[in-house]
Coordinates of C-alpha atoms in Angstrom, one line a residue:
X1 CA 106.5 107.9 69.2
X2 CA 107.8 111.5 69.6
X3 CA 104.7 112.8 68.1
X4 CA 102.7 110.6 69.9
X5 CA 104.2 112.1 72.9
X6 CA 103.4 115.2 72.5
X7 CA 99.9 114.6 71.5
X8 CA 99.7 113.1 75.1
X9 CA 101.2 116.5 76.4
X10 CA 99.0 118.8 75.5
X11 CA 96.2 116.6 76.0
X12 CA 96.9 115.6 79.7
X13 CA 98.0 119.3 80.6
X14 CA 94.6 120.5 79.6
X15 CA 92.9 122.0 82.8
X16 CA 90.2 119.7 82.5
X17 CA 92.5 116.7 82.6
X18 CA 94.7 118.2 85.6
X19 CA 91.9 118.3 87.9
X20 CA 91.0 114.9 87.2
X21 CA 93.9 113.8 88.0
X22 CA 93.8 115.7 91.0
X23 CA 90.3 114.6 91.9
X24 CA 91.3 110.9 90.6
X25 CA 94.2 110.8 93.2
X26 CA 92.6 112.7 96.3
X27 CA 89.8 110.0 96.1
X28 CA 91.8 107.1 95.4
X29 CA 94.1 108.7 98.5
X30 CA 91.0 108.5 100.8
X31 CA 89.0 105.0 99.6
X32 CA 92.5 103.4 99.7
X33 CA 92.8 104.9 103.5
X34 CA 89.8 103.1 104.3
X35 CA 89.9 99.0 105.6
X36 CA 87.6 97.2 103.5
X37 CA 87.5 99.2 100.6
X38 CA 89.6 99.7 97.6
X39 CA 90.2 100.5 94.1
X40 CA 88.1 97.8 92.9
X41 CA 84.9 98.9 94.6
X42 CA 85.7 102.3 94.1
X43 CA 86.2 102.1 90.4
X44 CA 82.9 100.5 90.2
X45 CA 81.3 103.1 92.0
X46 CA 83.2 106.2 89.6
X47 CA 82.8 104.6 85.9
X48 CA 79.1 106.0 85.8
X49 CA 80.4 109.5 86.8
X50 CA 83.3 108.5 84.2
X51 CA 80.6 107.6 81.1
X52 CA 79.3 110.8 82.3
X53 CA 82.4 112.5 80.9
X54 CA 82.1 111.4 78.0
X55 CA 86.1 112.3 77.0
X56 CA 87.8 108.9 77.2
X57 CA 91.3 110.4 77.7
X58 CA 89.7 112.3 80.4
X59 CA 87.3 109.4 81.7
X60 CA 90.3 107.1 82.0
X61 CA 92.7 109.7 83.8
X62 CA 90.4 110.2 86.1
X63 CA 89.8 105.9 86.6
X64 CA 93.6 105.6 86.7
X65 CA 94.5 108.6 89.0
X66 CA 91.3 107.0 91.6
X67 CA 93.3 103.4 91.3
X68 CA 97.0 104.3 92.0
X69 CA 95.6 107.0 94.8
X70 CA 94.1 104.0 95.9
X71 CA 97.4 101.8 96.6
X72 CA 99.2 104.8 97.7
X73 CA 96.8 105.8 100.1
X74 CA 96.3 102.2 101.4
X75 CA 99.4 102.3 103.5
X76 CA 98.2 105.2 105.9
X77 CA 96.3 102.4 107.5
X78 CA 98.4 99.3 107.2
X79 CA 100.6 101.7 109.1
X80 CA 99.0 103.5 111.9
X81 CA 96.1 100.9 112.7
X82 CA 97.3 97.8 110.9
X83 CA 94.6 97.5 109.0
X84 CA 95.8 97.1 105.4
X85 CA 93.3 99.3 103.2
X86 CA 93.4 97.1 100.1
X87 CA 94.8 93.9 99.2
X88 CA 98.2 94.9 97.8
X89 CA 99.1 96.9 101.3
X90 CA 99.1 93.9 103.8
X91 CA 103.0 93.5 102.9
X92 CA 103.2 97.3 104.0
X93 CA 101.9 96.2 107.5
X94 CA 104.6 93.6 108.5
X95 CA 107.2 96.8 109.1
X96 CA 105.2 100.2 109.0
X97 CA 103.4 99.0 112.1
X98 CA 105.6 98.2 114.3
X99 CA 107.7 101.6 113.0
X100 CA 104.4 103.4 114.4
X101 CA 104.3 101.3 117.2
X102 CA 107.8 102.7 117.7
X103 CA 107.0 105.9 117.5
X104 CA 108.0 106.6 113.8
X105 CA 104.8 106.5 112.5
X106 CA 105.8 109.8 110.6
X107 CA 109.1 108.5 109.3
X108 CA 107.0 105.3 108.4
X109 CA 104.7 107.2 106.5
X110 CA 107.3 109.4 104.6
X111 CA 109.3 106.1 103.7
X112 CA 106.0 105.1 102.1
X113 CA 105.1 108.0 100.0
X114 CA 108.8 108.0 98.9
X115 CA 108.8 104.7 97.8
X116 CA 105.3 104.8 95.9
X117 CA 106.3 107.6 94.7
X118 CA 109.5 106.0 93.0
X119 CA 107.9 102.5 92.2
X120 CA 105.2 104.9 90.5
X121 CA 107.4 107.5 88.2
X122 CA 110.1 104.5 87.6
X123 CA 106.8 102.5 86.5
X124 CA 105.7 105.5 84.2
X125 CA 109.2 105.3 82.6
X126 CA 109.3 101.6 82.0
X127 CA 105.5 102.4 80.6
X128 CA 106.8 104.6 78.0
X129 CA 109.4 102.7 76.8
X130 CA 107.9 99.1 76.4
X131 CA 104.6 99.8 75.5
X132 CA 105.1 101.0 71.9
X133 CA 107.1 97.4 71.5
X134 CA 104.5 95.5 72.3
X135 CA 102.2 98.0 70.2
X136 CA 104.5 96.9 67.5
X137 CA 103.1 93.8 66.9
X138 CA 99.7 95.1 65.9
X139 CA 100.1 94.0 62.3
X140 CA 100.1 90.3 63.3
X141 CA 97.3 90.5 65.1
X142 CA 94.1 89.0 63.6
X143 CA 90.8 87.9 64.9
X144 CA 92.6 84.4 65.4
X145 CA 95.3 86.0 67.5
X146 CA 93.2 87.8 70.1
X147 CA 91.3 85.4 70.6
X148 CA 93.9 83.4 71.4
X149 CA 95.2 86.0 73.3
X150 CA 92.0 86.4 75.2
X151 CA 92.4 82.3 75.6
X152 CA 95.9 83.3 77.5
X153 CA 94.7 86.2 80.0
X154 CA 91.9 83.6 80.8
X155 CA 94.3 81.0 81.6
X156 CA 96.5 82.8 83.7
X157 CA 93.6 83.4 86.3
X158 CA 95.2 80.8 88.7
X159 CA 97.4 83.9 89.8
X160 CA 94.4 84.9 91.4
X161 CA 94.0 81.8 93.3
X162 CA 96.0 81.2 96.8
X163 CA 97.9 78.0 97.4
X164 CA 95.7 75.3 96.4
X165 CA 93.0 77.2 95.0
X166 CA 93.5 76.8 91.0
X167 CA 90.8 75.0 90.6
X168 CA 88.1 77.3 92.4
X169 CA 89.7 80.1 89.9
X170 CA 89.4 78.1 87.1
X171 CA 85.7 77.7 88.3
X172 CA 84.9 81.2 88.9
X173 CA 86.3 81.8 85.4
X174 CA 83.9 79.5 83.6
X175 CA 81.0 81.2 85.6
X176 CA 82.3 84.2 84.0
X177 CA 81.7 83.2 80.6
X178 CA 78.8 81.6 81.5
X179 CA 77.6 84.8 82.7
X180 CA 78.7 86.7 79.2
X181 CA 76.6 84.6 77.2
X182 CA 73.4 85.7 78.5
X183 CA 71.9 88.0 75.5
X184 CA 72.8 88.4 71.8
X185 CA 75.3 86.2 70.8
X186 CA 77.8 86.9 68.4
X187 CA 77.2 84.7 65.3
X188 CA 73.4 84.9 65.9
X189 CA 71.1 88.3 66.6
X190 CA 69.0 86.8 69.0
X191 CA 68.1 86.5 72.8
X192 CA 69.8 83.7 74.6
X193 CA 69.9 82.3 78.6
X194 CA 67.5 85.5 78.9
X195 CA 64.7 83.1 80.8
X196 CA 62.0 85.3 79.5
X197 CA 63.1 88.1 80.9
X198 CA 63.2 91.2 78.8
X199 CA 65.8 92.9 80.8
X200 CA 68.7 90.2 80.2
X201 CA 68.0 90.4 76.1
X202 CA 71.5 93.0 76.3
X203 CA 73.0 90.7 78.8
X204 CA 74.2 91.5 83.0
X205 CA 75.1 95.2 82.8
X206 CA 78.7 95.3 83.5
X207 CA 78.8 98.1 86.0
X208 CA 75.7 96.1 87.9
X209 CA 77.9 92.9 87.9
X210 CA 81.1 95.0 89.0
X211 CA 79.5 96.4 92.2
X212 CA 77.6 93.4 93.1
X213 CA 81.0 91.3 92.8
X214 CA 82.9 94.1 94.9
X215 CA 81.0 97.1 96.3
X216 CA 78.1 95.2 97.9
X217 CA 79.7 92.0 99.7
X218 CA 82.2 94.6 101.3
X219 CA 79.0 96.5 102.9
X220 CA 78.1 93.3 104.4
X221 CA 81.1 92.4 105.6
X222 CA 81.3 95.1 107.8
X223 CA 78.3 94.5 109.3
X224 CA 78.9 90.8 109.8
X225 CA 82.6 91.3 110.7
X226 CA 82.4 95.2 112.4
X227 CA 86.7 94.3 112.9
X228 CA 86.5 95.3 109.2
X229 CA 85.6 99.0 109.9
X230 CA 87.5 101.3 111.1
X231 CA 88.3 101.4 114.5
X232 CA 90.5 104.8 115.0
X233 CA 95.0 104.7 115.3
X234 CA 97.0 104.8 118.3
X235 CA 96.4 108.4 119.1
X236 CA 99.3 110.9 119.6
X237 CA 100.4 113.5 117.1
X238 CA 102.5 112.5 113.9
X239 CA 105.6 114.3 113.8
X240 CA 109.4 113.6 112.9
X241 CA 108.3 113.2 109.0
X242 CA 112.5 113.2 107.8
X243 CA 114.4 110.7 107.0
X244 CA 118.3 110.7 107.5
X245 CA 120.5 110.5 104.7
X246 CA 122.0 107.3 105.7
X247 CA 118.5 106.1 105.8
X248 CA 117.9 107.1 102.2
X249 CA 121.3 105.9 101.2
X250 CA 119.6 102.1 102.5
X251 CA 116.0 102.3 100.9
X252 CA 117.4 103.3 97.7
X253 CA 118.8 100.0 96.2
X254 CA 115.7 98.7 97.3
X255 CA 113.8 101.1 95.6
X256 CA 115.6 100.3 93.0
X257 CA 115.2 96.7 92.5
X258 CA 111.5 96.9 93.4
X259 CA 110.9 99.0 90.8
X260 CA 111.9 97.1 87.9
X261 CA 110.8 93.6 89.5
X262 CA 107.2 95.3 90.6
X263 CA 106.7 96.4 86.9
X264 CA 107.4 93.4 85.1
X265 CA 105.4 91.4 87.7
X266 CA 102.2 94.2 86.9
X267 CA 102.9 93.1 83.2
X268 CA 101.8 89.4 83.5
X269 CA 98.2 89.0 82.8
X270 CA 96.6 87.8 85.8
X271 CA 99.6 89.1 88.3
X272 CA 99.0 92.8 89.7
X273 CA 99.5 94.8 92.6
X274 CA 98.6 92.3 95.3
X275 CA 101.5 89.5 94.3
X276 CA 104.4 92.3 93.5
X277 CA 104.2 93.6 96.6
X278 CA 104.8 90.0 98.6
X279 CA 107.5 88.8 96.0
X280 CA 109.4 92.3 96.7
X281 CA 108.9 91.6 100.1
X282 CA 110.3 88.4 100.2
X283 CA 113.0 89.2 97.8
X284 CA 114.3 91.7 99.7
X285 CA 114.5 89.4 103.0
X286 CA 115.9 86.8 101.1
X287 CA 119.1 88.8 99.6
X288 CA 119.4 91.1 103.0
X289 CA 122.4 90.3 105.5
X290 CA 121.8 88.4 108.4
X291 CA 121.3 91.1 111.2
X292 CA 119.1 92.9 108.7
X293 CA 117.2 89.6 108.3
X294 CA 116.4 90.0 112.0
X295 CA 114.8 93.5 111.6
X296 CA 112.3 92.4 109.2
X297 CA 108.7 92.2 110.8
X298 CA 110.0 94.1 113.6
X299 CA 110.7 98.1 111.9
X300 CA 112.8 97.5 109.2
X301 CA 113.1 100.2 106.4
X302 CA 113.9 97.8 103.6
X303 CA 111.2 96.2 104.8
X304 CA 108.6 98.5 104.6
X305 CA 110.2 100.3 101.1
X306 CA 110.2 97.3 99.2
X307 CA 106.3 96.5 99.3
X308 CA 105.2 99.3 98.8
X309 CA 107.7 100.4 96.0
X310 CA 106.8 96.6 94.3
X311 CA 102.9 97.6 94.1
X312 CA 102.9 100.8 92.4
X313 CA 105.1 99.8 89.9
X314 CA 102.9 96.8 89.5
X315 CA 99.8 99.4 89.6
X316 CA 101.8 100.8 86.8
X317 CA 102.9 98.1 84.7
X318 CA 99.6 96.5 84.8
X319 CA 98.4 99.1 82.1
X320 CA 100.8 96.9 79.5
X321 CA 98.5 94.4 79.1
X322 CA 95.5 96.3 79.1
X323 CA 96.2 98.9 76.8
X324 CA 98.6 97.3 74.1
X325 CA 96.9 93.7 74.5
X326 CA 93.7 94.4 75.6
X327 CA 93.8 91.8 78.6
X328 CA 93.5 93.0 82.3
X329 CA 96.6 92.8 84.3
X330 CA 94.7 92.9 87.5
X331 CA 90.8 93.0 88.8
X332 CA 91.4 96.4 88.9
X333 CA 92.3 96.4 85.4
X334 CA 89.6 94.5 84.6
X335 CA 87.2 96.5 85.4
X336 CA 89.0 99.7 84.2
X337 CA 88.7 97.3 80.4
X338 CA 85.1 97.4 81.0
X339 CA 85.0 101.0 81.7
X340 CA 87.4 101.6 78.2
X341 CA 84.2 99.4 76.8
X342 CA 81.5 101.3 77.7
X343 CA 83.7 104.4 76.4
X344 CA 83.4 103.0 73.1
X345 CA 87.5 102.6 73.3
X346 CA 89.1 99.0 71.9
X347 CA 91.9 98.5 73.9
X348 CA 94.6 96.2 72.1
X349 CA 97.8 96.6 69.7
X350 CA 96.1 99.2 67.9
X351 CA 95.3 101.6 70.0
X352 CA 98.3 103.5 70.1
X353 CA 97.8 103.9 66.6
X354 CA 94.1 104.5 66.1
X355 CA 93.5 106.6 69.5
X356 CA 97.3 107.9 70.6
X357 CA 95.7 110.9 72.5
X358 CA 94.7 108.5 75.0
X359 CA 97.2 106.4 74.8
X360 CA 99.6 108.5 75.7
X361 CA 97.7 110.9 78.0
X362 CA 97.2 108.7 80.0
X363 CA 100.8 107.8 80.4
X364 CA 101.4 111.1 81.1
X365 CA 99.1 111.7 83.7
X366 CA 101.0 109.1 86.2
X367 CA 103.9 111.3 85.6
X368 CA 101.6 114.1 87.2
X369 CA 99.6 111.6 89.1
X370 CA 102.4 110.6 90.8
X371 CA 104.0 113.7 91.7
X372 CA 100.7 115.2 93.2
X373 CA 100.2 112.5 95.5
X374 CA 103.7 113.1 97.0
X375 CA 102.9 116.7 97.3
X376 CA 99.5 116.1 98.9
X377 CA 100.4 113.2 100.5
X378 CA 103.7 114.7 102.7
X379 CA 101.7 117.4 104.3
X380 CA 98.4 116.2 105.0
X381 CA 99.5 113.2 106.9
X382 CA 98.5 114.4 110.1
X383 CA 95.0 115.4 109.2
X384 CA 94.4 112.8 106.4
X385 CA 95.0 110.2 109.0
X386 CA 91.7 111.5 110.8
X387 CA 89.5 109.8 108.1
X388 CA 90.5 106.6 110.0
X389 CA 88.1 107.1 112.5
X390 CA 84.8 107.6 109.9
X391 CA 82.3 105.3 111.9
X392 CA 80.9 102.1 110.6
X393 CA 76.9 103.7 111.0
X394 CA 78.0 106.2 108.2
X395 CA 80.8 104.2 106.1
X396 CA 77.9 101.1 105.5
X397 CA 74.8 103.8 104.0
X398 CA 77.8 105.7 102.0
X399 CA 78.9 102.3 100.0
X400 CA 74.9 100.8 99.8
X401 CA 74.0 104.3 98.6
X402 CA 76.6 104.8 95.6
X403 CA 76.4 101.4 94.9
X404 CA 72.5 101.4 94.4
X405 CA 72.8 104.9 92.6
X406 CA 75.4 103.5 89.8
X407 CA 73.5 100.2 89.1
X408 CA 70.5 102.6 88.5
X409 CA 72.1 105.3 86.9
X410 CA 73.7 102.8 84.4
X411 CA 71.1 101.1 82.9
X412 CA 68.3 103.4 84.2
X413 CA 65.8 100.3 85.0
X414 CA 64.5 99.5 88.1
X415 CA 65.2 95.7 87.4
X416 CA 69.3 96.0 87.6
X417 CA 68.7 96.8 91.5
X418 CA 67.3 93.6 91.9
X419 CA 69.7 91.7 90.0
X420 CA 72.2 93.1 91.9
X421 CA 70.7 92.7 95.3
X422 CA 70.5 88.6 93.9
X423 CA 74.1 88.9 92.4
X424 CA 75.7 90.2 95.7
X425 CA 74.4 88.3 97.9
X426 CA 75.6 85.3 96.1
X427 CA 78.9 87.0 95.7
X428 CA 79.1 87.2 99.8
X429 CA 78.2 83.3 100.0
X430 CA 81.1 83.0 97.8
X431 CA 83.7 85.0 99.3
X432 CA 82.7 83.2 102.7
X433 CA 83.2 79.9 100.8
X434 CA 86.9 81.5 100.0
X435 CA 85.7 81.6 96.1
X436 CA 88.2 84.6 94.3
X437 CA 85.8 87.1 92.8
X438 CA 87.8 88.5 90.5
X439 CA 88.1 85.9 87.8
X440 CA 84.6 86.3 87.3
X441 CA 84.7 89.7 86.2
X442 CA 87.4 88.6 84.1
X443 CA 85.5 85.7 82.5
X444 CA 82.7 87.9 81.7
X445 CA 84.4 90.7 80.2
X446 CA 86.9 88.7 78.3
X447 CA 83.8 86.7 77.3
X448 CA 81.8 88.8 75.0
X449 CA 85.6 89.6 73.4
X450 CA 86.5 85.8 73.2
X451 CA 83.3 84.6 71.3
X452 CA 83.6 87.5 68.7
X453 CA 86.9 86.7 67.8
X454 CA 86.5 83.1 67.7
X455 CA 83.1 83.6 65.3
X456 CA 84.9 86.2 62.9
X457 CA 87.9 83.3 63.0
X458 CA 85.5 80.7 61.9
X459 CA 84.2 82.7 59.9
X460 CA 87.7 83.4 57.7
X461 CA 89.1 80.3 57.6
X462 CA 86.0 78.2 57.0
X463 CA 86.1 76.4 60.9
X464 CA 89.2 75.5 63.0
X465 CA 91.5 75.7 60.6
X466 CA 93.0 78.3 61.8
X467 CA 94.8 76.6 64.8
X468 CA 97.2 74.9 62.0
X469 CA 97.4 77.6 59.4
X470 CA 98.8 80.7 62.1
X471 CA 101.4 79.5 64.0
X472 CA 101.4 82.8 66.5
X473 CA 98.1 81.2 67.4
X474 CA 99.1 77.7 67.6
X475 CA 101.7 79.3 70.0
X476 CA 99.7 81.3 72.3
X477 CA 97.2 78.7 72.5
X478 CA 100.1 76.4 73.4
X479 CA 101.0 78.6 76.0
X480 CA 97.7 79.0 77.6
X481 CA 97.8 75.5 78.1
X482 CA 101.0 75.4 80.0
X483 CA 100.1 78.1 82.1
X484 CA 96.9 76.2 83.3
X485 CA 98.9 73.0 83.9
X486 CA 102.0 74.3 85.6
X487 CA 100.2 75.3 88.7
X488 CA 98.5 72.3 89.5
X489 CA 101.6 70.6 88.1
X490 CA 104.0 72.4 90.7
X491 CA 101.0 71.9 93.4
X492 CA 101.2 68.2 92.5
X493 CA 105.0 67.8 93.3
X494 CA 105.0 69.5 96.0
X495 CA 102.8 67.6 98.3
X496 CA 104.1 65.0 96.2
X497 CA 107.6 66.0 98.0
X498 CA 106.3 66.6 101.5
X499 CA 104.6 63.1 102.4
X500 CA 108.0 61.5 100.5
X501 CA 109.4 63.6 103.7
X502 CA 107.4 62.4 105.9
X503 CA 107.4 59.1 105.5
X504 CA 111.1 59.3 105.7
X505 CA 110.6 60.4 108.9

């Protein structure tokens, strides 16, 4: 470990590697500022300029520096404008805009960078010193094992669905795999679902699939919904940036307890950013007293600390999974596995062992990630704050441009621009329909990685033996099982519950 530590040193303190973490957290910083956009779409839009690189410990500090920018910089809006930047900042809202409101939009602000700043480095910490037990296991793992694991980050997709909403998850999943079984199959070197078409023989590309699922529907939503766009804050100059001492003395148990809770949350396959962040939230109401239950949604502190402490730990801890497992914690994460993918890099139990100069640079880097956004962040409040007010005539050519440039640049064929103009259009039906778009990228990814593992499997143990003969994956596929059943089982009781109420009534 202590040599795999310093391997990570001196190979995130290169130069190269500082200024993409730099440049990694000054974009993130400004996508995450904007309403409508966020890491997902802008990770889509960098992993060409990534595969560019062609470093993978560089390629992926600069991927992970753009995403945790991104949920840092996402509560500038939530607070001045109330217009959450990405998902995992709508918590942030309920408190830092009413602080603004208030006139503490600078305090507001400060009490945010602090916090993500904490959840962050606290994050990094808990990082370090769980990952290489998970790593541990890397010796049990066989081909029947991941794919059992993959069976498990596929079934814990219902996280991704809102109340209700397992089953159009569970739907969006399948599509997924659907999807990742156009082309060469895995037991078989030949063409299939290709329709004739001699584009599809290597399957969807997965950067074209990535920006039509994300990129795309968010440029026409904000020209079917302009509320989306940017709209410009409050006005007025932001000043009174301190906090009191007192003030500290009450955000720091929060801090505290988000941290921790925000991490492990980030380490559940199928959790991330978006859920810590409202679980810390309510958490935090739950356990305050009862005059401090009245502040909440109204300026409170606690309030506004605990979300956005909860999401970057989550940010954090959602590179558990992905790295030592090789299963996305988080759409984000998802499409940061692809871009690890296309880098040639096999994320799972053994990459701490085969690849540790990545591994562990990139642990590193949200050491230094974290601390530059605090230092850039503090200062240039005031004038990042103008970005707000970018108008919607330039924001909508910005996003179609990169977005047509990357599918392009990808796979360098003409054809991907019209699969993605087809794909994206169907992935705006589907977010109007209230479909979740992100266990579809999961599906398809985890796809290709699921029907490998279950042919090399077959292959060993001469058909589906091996579901008796390992009990690890007897287990995990036992647990993918309950994890698919327990929602709708909970969703069951409850409504079960509620007309047993109101009948009694």
């Amino acid at each position: 470990m202590l040599e795999g530590i310093l391997i990570g040193l001196g190979t995130a303190f290169s130069i190269t590697n500082i200024l993409m973490v730099i440049g990694g957290c000054l974009i993130g910083t400004f996508i995450g500022m904007l309403p409508g956009l966020g890491p997902m779409s802008i990770i889509a839009i960098m992993i060409p300029v990534a595969i560019s690189i062609g470093d993978p410990s560089t390629a992926l500090i600069l991927l992970a520096g753009v995403y945790y920018g991104a949920i840092f910089g996402g509560s500038t809006s939530s607070i001045l404008i109330n217009a959450p930047g990405v998902a995992s900042t709508v918590a942030t809202s309920f408190d830092g805009y009413p602080l603004a409101r208030q006139g503490k939009a600078g305090k507001a602000l400060t009490v945010a960078a602090i916090s993500s700043f904490c959840g962050g480095t606290i994050g990094a910490i808990l990082l370090m010193v769980f990952a290489p037990a998970l790593a541990s296991v890397a010796l049990l793992f066989h081909s029947a094992e991941y794919f059992a694991l993959m069976v498990v980050g596929l079934s814990a997709i219902a996280a991704f669905a809102g109340s209700g909403q397992v089953g159009k998850a569970l739907l969006m999943t399948l599509l997924g795999l659907i999807m990742a079984t156009v082309g060469e199959g895995a037991l078989f070197n030949m063409p299939r679902f290709t329709m004739g078409v001699m584009d599809l023989q290597s399957g969807f590309g997965f950067i074209t699939l990535a920006m039509a699922m994300f990129a795309l529907p968010e440029a026409i939503y904000l020209v079917l919904d302009p509320s989306r766009s940017a709209q410009g804050g409050e006005g007025g100059e932001i000043k009174d940036l301190r906090i009191t001492r007192d003030e500290a003395r009450t955000i720091a148990p929060v801090i505290g307890r988000q941290s921790i809770q925000g991490f492990l949350i980030g380490v559940l396959p199928g959790a991330g950013a978006t859920i810590a962040s409202f679980l810390g939230y309510a958490v935090e109401r739950n356990i305050a007293t009862k005059e401090e239950q009245e502040e909440f949604g109204k300026g409170s502190l606690k309030g506004l600390a605990a979300p956005e402490t909860a999401n970057n730990a989550a940010c954090t801890g959602s590179f558990v999974p992905l790295l030592t497992l090789g299963i996305p914690g988080s759409g984000t994460t998802a499409i940061l596995l692809g871009a690890l993918i296309a880098l040639n890099v096999t994320p799972g139990p053994r990459l701490m062992l085969d690849d540790p100069q990545i591994f562990w640079a990139v642990i590193i880097s949200m050491y230094l990630g974290n601390l530059i956004l605090l230092i850039l962040n503090l200062p240039l409040i005031p004038y990042i704050a103008k970005v707000l007010a970018v108008p919607r005539t330039f924001l909508i050519p910005f996003i179609l441009f990169f977005t047509l440039m990357g599918a392009y640049i990808g796979q360098n064929n003409a054809t991907e621009l019209l699969i993605l103009v087809g794909l994206g259009v169907c992935a705006t039906v589907l977010r109007f329909a209230d479909y979740p778009l992100a266990p579809l990228l999961i599906g398809f990814i985890l796809g290709s990685m699921l029907e490998n593992n279950f042919a090399r499997a077959l292959q060993l143990y001469d058909g589906l033996g091996f579901v008796l003969e390992r009990p690890m994956t007897l287990g995990l596929l036992a647990l993918a099982v309950i994890l698919v059943v327990l929602p709708s089982y909970r969703a069951r009781r409850a409504r079960l519950r509620a007309e047993g109420v109101a009948d009694a009534d």
